[in-house]
PDB file of C-alpha atoms in Angstrom:
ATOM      1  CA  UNK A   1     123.801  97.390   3.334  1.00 52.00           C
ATOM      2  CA  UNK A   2     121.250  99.452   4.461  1.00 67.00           C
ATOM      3  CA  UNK A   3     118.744 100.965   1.786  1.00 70.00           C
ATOM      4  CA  UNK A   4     120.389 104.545   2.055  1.00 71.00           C
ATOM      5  CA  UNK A   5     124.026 103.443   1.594  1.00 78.00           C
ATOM      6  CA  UNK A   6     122.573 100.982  -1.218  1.00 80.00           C
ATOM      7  CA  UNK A   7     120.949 104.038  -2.908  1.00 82.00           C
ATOM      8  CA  UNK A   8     123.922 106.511  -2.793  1.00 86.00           C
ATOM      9  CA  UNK A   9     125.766 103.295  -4.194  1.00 86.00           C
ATOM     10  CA  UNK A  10     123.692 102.578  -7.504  1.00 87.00           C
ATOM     11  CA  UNK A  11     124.022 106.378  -7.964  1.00 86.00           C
ATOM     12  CA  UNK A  12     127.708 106.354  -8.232  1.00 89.00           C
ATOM     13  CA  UNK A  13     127.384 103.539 -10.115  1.00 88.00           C
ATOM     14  CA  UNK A  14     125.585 105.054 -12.447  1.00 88.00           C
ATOM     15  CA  UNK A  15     127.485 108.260 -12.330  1.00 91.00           C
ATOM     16  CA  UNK A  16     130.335 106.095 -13.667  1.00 90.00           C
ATOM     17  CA  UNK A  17     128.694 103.671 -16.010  1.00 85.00           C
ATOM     18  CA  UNK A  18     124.953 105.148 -17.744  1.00 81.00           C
ATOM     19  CA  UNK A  19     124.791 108.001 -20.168  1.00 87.00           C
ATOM     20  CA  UNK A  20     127.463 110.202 -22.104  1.00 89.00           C
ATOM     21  CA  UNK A  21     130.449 111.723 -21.423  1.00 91.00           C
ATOM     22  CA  UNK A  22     129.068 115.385 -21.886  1.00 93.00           C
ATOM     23  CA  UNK A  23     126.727 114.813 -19.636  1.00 93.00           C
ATOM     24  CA  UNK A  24     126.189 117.542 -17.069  1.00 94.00           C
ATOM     25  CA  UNK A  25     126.312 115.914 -13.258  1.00 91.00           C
ATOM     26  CA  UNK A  26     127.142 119.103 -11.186  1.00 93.00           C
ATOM     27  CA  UNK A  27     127.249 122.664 -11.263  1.00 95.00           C
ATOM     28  CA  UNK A  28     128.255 125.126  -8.935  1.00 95.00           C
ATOM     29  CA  UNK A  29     131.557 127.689  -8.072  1.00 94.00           C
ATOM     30  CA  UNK A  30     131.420 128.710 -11.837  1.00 94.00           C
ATOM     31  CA  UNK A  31     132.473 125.531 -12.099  1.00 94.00           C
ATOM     32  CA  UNK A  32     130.241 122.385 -14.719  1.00 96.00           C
ATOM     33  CA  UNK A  33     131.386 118.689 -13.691  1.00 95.00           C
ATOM     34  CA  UNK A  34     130.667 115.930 -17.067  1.00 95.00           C
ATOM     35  CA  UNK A  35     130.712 112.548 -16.397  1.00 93.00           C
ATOM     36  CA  UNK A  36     134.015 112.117 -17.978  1.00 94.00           C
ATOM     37  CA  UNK A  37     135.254 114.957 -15.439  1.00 95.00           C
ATOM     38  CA  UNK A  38     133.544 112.268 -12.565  1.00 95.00           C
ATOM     39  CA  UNK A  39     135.447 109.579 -14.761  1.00 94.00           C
ATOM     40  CA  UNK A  40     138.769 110.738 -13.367  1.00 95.00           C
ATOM     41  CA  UNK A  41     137.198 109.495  -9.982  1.00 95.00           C
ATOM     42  CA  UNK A  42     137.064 105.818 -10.856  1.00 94.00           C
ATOM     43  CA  UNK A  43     139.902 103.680  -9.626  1.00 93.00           C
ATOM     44  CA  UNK A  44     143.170 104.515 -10.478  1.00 92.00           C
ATOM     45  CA  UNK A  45     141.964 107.449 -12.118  1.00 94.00           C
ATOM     46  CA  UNK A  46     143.834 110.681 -12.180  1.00 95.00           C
ATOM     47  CA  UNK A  47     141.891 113.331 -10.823  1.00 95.00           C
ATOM     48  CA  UNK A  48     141.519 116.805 -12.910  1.00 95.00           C
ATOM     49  CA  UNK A  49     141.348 120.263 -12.316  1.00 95.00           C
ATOM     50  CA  UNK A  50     137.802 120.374 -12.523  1.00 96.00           C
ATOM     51  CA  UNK A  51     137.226 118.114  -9.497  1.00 97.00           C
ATOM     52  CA  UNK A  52     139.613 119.326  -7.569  1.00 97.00           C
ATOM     53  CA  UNK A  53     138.883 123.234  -7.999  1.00 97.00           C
ATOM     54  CA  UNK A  54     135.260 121.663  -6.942  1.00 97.00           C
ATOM     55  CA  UNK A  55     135.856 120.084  -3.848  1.00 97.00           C
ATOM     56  CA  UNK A  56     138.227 122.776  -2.625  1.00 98.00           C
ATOM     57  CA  UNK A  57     134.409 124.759  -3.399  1.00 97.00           C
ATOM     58  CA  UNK A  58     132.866 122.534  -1.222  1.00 97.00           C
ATOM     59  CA  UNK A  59     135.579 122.558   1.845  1.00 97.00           C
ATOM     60  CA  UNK A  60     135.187 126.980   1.586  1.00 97.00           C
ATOM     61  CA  UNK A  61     131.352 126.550   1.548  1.00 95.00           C
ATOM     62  CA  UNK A  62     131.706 123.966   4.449  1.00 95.00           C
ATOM     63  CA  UNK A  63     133.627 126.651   6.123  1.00 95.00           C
ATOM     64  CA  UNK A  64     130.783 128.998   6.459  1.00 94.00           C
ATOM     65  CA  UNK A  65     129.512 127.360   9.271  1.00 93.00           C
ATOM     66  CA  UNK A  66     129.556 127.936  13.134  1.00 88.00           C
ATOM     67  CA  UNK A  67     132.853 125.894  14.381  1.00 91.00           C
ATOM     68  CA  UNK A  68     134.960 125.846  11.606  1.00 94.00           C
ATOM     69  CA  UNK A  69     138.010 127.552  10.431  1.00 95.00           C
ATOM     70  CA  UNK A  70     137.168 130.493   7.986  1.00 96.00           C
ATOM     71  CA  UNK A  71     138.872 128.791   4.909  1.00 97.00           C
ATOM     72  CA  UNK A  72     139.875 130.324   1.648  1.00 97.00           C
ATOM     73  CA  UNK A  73     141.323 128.228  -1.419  1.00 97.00           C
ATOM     74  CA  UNK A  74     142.992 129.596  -4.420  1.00 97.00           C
ATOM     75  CA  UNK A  75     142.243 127.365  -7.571  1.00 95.00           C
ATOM     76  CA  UNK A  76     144.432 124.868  -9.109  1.00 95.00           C
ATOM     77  CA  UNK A  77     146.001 127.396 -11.414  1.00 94.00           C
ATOM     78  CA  UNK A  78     147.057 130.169  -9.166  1.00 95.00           C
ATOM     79  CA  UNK A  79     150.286 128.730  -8.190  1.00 95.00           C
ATOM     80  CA  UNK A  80     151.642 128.038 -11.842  1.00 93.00           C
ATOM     81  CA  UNK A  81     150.544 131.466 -12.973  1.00 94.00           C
ATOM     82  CA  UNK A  82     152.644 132.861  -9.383  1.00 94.00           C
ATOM     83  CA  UNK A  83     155.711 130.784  -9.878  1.00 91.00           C
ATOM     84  CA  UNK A  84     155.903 132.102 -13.803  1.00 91.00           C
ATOM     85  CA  UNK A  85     154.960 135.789 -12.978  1.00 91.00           C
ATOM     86  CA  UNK A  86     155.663 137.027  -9.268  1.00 86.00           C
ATOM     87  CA  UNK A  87     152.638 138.586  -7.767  1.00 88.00           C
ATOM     88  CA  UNK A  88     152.039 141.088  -9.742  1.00 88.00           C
ATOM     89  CA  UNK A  89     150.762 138.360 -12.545  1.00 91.00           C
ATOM     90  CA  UNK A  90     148.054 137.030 -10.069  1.00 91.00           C
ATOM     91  CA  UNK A  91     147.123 140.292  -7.497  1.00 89.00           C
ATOM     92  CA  UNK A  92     143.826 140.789  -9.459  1.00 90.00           C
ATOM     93  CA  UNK A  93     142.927 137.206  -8.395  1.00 90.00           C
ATOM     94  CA  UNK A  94     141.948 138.507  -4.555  1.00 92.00           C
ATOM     95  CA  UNK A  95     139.599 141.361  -5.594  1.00 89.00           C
ATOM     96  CA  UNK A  96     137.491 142.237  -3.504  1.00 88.00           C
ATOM     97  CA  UNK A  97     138.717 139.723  -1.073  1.00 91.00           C
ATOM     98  CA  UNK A  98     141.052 139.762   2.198  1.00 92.00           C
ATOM     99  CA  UNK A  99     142.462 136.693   2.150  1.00 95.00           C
ATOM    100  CA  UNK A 100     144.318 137.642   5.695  1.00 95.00           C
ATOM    101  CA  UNK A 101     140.620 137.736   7.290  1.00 94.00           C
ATOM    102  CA  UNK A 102     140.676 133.700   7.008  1.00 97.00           C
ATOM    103  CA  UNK A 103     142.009 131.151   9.113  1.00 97.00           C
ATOM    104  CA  UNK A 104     143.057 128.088   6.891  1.00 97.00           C
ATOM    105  CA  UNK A 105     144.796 128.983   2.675  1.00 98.00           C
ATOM    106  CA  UNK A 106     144.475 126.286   0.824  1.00 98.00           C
ATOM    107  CA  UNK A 107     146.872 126.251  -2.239  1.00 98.00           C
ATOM    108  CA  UNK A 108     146.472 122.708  -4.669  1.00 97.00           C
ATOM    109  CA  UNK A 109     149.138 122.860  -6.784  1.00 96.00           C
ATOM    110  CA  UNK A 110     149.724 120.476 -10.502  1.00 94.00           C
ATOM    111  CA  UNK A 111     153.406 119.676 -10.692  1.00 88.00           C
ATOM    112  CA  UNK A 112     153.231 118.721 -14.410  1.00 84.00           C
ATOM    113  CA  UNK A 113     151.684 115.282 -13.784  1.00 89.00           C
ATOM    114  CA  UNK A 114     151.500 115.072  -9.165  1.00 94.00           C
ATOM    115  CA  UNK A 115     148.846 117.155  -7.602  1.00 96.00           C
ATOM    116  CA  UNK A 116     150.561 118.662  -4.056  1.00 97.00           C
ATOM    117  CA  UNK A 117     149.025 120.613  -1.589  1.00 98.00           C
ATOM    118  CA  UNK A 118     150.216 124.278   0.425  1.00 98.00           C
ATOM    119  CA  UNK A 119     148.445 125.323   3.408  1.00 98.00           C
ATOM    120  CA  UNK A 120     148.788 128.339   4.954  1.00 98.00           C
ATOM    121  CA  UNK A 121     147.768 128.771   8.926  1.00 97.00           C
ATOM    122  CA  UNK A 122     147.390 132.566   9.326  1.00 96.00           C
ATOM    123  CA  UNK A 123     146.227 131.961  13.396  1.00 96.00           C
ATOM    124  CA  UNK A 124     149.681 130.015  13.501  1.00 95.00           C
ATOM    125  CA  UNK A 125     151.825 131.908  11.283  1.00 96.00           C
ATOM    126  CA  UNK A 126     152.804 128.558   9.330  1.00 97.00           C
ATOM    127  CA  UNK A 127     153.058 127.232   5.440  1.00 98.00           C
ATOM    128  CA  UNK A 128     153.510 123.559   5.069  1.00 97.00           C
ATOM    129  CA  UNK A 129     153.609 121.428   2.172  1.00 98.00           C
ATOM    130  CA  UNK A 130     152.106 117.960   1.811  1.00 97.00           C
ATOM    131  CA  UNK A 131     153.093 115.453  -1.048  1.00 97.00           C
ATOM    132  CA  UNK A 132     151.752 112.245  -0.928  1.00 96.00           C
ATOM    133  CA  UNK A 133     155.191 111.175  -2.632  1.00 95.00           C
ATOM    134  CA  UNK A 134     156.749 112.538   0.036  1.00 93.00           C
ATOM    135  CA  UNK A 135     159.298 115.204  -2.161  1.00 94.00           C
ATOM    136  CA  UNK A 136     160.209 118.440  -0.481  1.00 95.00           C
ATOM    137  CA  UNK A 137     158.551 121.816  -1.448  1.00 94.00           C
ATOM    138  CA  UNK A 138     160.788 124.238   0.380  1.00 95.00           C
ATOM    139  CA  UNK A 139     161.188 126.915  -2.604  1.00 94.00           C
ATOM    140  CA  UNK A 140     157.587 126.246  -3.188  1.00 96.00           C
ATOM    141  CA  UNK A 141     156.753 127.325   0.592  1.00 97.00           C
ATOM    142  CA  UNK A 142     159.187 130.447  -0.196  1.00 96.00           C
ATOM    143  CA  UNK A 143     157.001 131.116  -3.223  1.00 95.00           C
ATOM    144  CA  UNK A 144     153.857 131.440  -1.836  1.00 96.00           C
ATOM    145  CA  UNK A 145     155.178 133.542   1.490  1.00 96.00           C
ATOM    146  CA  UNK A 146     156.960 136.037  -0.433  1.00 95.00           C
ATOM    147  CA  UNK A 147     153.042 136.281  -2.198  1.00 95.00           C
ATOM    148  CA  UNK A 148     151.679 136.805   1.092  1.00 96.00           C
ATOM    149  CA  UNK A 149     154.575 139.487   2.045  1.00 94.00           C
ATOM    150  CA  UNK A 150     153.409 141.481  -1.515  1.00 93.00           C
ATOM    151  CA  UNK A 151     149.569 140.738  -1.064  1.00 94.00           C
ATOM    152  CA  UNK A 152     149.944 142.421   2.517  1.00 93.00           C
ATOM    153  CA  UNK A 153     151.582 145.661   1.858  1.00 92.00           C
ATOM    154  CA  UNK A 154     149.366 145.890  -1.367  1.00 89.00           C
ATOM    155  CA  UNK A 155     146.491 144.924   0.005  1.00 88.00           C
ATOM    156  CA  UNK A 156     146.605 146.348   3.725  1.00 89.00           C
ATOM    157  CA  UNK A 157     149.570 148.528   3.932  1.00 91.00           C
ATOM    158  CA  UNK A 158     150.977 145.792   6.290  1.00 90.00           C
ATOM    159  CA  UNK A 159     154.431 144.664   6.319  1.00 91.00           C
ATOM    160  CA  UNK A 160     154.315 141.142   7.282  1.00 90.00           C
ATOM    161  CA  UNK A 161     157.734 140.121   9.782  1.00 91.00           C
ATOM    162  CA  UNK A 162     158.787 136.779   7.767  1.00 90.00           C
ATOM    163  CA  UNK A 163     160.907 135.996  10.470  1.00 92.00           C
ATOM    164  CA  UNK A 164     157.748 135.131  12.307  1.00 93.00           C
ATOM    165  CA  UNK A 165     156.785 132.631   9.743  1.00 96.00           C
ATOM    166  CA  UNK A 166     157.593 128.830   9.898  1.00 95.00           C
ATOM    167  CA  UNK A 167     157.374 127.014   6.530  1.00 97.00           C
ATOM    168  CA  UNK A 168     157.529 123.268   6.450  1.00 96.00           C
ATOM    169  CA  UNK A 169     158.265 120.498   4.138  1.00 96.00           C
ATOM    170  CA  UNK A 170     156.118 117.516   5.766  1.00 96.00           C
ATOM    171  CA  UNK A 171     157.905 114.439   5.872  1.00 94.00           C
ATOM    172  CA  UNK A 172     156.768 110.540   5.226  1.00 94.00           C
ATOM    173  CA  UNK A 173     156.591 110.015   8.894  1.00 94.00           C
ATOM    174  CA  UNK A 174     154.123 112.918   9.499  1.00 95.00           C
ATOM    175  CA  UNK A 175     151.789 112.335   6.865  1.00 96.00           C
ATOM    176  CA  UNK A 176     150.799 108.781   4.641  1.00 95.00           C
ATOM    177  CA  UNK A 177     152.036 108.056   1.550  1.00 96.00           C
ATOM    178  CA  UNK A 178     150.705 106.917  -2.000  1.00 95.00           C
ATOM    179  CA  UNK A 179     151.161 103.062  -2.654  1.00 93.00           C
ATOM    180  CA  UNK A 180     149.915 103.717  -6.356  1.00 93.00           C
ATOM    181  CA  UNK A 181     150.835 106.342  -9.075  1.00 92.00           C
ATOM    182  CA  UNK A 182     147.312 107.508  -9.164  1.00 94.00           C
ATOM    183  CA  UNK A 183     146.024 108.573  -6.083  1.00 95.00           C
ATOM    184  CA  UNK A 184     147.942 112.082  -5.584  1.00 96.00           C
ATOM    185  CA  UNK A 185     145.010 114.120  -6.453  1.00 96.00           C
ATOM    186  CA  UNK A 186     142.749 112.555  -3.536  1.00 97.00           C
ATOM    187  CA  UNK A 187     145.666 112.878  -1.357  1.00 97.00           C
ATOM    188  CA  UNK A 188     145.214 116.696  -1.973  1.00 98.00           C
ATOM    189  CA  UNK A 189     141.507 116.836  -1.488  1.00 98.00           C
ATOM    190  CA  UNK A 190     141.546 114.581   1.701  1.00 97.00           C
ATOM    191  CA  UNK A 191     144.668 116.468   3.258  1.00 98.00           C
ATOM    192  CA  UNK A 192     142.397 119.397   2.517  1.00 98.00           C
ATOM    193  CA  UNK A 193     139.433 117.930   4.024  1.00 97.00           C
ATOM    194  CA  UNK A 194     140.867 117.081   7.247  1.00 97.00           C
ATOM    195  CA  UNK A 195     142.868 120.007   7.656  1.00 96.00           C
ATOM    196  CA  UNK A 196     139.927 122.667   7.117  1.00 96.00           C
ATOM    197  CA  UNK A 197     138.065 120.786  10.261  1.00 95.00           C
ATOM    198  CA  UNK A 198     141.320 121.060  12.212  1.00 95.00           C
ATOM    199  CA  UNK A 199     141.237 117.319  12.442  1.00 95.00           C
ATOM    200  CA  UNK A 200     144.327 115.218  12.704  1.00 94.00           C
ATOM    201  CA  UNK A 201     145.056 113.660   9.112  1.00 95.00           C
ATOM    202  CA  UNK A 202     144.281 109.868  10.383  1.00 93.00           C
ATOM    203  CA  UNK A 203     143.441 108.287   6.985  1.00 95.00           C
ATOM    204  CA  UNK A 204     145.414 105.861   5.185  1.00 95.00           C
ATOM    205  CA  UNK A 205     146.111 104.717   1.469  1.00 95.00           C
ATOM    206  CA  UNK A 206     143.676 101.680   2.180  1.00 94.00           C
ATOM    207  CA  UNK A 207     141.353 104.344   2.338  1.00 94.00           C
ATOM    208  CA  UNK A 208     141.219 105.603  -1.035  1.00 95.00           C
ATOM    209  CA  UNK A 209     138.970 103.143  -3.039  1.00 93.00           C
ATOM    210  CA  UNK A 210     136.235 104.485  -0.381  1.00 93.00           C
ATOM    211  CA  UNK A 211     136.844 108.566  -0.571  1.00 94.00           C
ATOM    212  CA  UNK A 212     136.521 108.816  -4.367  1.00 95.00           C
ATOM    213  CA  UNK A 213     133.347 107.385  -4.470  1.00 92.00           C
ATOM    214  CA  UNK A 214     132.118 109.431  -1.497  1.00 93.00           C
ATOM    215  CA  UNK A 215     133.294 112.452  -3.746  1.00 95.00           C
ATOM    216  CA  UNK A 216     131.475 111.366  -6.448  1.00 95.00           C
ATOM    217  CA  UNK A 217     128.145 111.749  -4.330  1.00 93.00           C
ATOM    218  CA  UNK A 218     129.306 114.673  -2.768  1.00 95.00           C
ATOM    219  CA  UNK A 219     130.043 116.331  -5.956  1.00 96.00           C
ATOM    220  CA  UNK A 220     126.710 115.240  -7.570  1.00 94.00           C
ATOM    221  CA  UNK A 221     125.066 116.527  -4.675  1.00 94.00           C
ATOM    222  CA  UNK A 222     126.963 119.458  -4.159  1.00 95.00           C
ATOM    223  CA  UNK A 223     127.233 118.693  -0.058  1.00 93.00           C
ATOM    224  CA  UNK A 224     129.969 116.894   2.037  1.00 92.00           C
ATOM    225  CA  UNK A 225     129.193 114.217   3.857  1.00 86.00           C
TER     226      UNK A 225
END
C-alpha cells in the first residue's frame, strides 16, 4: 500500500473504532455527522439520513465546478412530506431557488426501511427511478412530475407540456442489483455519484465494501475523491 492510501486507511479505521459515539467527525450543509452517524457506514450497515442528506451536499458542491452538470438535490425528507401533502406542503422548500435553472434533480427517497433514488434530467425532459431491488416506482415518477408541473406555474408562470416528459422505472438489466439487504442506501449515493458526472453507472455490488469506506473519508474531509 502506498503511505497515502495506508494513511486515509488508519483514519477510517479509526473513524469506526476510537472515541465515542457523540463524537463530532464532520460538519457542513447545516448538517453534524457523529461517529455513530459514520457507524451506519461499516459493513452491512444501513445508511441514515444524515449521511445521505451529506453526500447528496457533497455531489451539489461538486457540481459547482467547470464541466459538470448544475445539480440540485432535495433532502431525504422532501419526498415523504410531497407524497402526504401535494405541493403545496413542501413549495416553501425552493425559496429563493429555481430549481428549473439546473441540469441534474436528485430526489433520495426512504421507503419505510429501502433507500431509492429519482432523478430528474431537465436538458432531457426525463424522471427515472433507480432501486437497487429492482421494484417499480411509476406512481412515484408521477408524484414528483406533477411537483414539477405546480413548482413551474408557481414559480415561473410556466406551464410545463407533460406530454413532453418521459418517466422511467429502470429495470434489473439497466442498472445492478443488491446481493445483500443492506446496501440500498450506497446504491442511492453511488447512482447519484455517477449520474451527476454524466458517467455511465459501471459499478457493481462487489464494489460496495470499497465505496463506504471512501465515503467515510470523503465525509470526514468534506471533499470527493
Amino acid at each position: 500500500l502506498n503511505p497515502l492510501f495506508q494513511a486515509m486507511e488508519s483514519e477510517i479505521s479509526a473513524a469506526f473504532d476510537s472515541g465515542e459515539r457523540e463524537d463530532i467527525l464532520s460538519k457542513a450543509f447545516r448538517l453534524t455527522v457523529t461517529r455513530e452517524d459514520i457507524s451506519t457506514l461499516q459493513p452491512q450497515g444501513w445508511l441514515n439520513d444524515k449521511i445521505i442528506n451529506f453526500y447528496m451536499g457533497l455531489l451539489v458542491e461538486r457540481s459547482k465546478k467547470e464541466g459538470y452538470p448544475a445539480v440540485y438535490a432535495f433532502n431525504t425528507f422532501f419526498y415523504s412530506k410531497l407524497s402526504s401533502t401535494s405541493h403545496e406542503g413542501v413549495k416553501k422548500w425552493t425559496k429563493g431557488v429555481d430549481i428549473f435553472e439546473h441540469d441534474v434533480i436528485l430526489v433520495p427517497i426512504h421507503l419505510r426501511v429501502h433507500w431509492t433514488l429519482l432523478v430528474v434530467d431537465l436538458r432531457e425532459k426525463t424522471i427515472k427511478y433507480f432501486d437497487s431491488l429492482g421494484q417499480k416506482g411509476d406512481g412515484v415518477c408521477e408524484t414528483v412530475l406533477k411537483y414539477l408541473e405546480e413548482e413551474s406555474k408557481e414559480k415561473r408562470n410556466i406551464e410545463l407540456t407533460a406530454s413532453e416528459w418521459t418517466l422511467h422505472s429502470m429495470g434489473t438489466e439497466e442498472i445492478p442489483q443488491q446481493n445483500n439487504g443492506s446496501d440500498c442506501g450506497v446504491f442511492v449515493c453511488k447512482f447519484a455519484d455517477f449520474i451527476s458526472r454524466d458517467k455511465p453507472i459501471i459499478f457493481t455490488p462487489e464494489h460496495m465494501p470499497y465505496f463506504r469506506r471512501k465515503m467515510v473519508w470523503e465525509i470526514i474531509h468534506k471533499q470527493l475523491l
